[in-house]
C-alpha angles and dihedrals in degrees: 000000000000123000086235089074089064096038098060114081116234136279093053117194125205107212115201118192132206127264112136110227090005086075086096086078090068091059091061091047092050089051091056091048091049090053092059092046098247114150126179127241090201134023121204121182143174125202111323086003088062091052093050091040093054091055090051093047093048096060117350092190106083094003093122092052091050093047093047090053093049095046092044090057100036116112133188091249089060089068106021125057119265091206108076090181089061090052091049090051091054089056089063094051133081095256134138096221142037094223140034125234098244097103099044091041091055091050091051092049091048092051096051140050095185117090098192139036089243091065093060119106095220126041108264134192127194117201121216139167117246106220093204100049097030091224137106116279117202119215118199107145144044128029112010106205097055089052092051092047089052093049090050098041099119104206112258093006101065124023122258114262124225114224120174090342095309122118105225139184138174111319093221097101090061104024117008088162102027102208094139090054091052091051091048088054092059103264112163092191135006144199114214120213103192108178095198109131116209114238125205112263116248147129114323098230103164139042088250091054092053095044091047091052093048090049090051091053091050093048092047092053091047092052094046091054092050096045094054089068100032099047090050089060106037141010110275116195111196110196116228120261119244118251118290117274139157106259132149123225088237095047112107095169093088098049095111092050092047092051091050095045092048093047093053093046095047094044091053092048095047092050091063101032123118124178124207110175133303117349145094114290111191139017110286101169110048093075089064092051098056094256139093112220115178113228129217099266099173123083103347141035117271115230135221125225094277115096088211092070117096111274099198145005122285103224121205126208117248 
């Protein structure tokens, strides 16, 4: 068992961010955490992070094996429509989404046996965006699958989901990596599983390239803002990103490689990591900038580019 297990104050939250098909990265990270014997007391997830997180919270023992099997078999056609004519027809209709929820709902039901939050072994929170209030809405009770569909309902792609009278969509616009939500739920330390994969910088040749880059900038700024507050209060371990590669967020063909890359990166980081009080341990921002800079894991928190982030450990006397 790693010393990290004893270094992180309880309760420990695992925070799983969104990222569509890049969610396979989180499986490799979870495998590395399982190897050192670190289990969460709380799981907080957004979008695909909510799907993976629910499986972990249901039965931590064997969760990695189950997730690896699901992600190894998952194909694009399981989520996206095979009939392009049907998709084109929806574009001509008065509808609030390009796709229905049938595919993602089937995946969620296949991944889980539990039907409600109350059946999960570990407390679990799914983060969504309330379309009416414009703020994050936290789901932690009642039927499980509708909550997961809401957390993963990418606006315009999947339809909003009504839960307890609230019209909800993917929580990414307000909390792609929900560290604030984990702190609000009482976490005294957290491990962040951000499934963003750095892509090599280059010429932005297509509309998709430009939109993807703009989204990365927005998400980076969102995360920076959240970490300033959270890392000042508790230790935040941000697991290392896998090596850069070209991969689309709707590409499931590289899932096995992503799981392997993430496992190797996280295992190497965890082997050298020491935690000494509140601070930011790891490099959370480089993955959004198209690079992969390795942070100083041993002995002190690494810091991002913002001076407001903690610059060193706050040691406490025994």
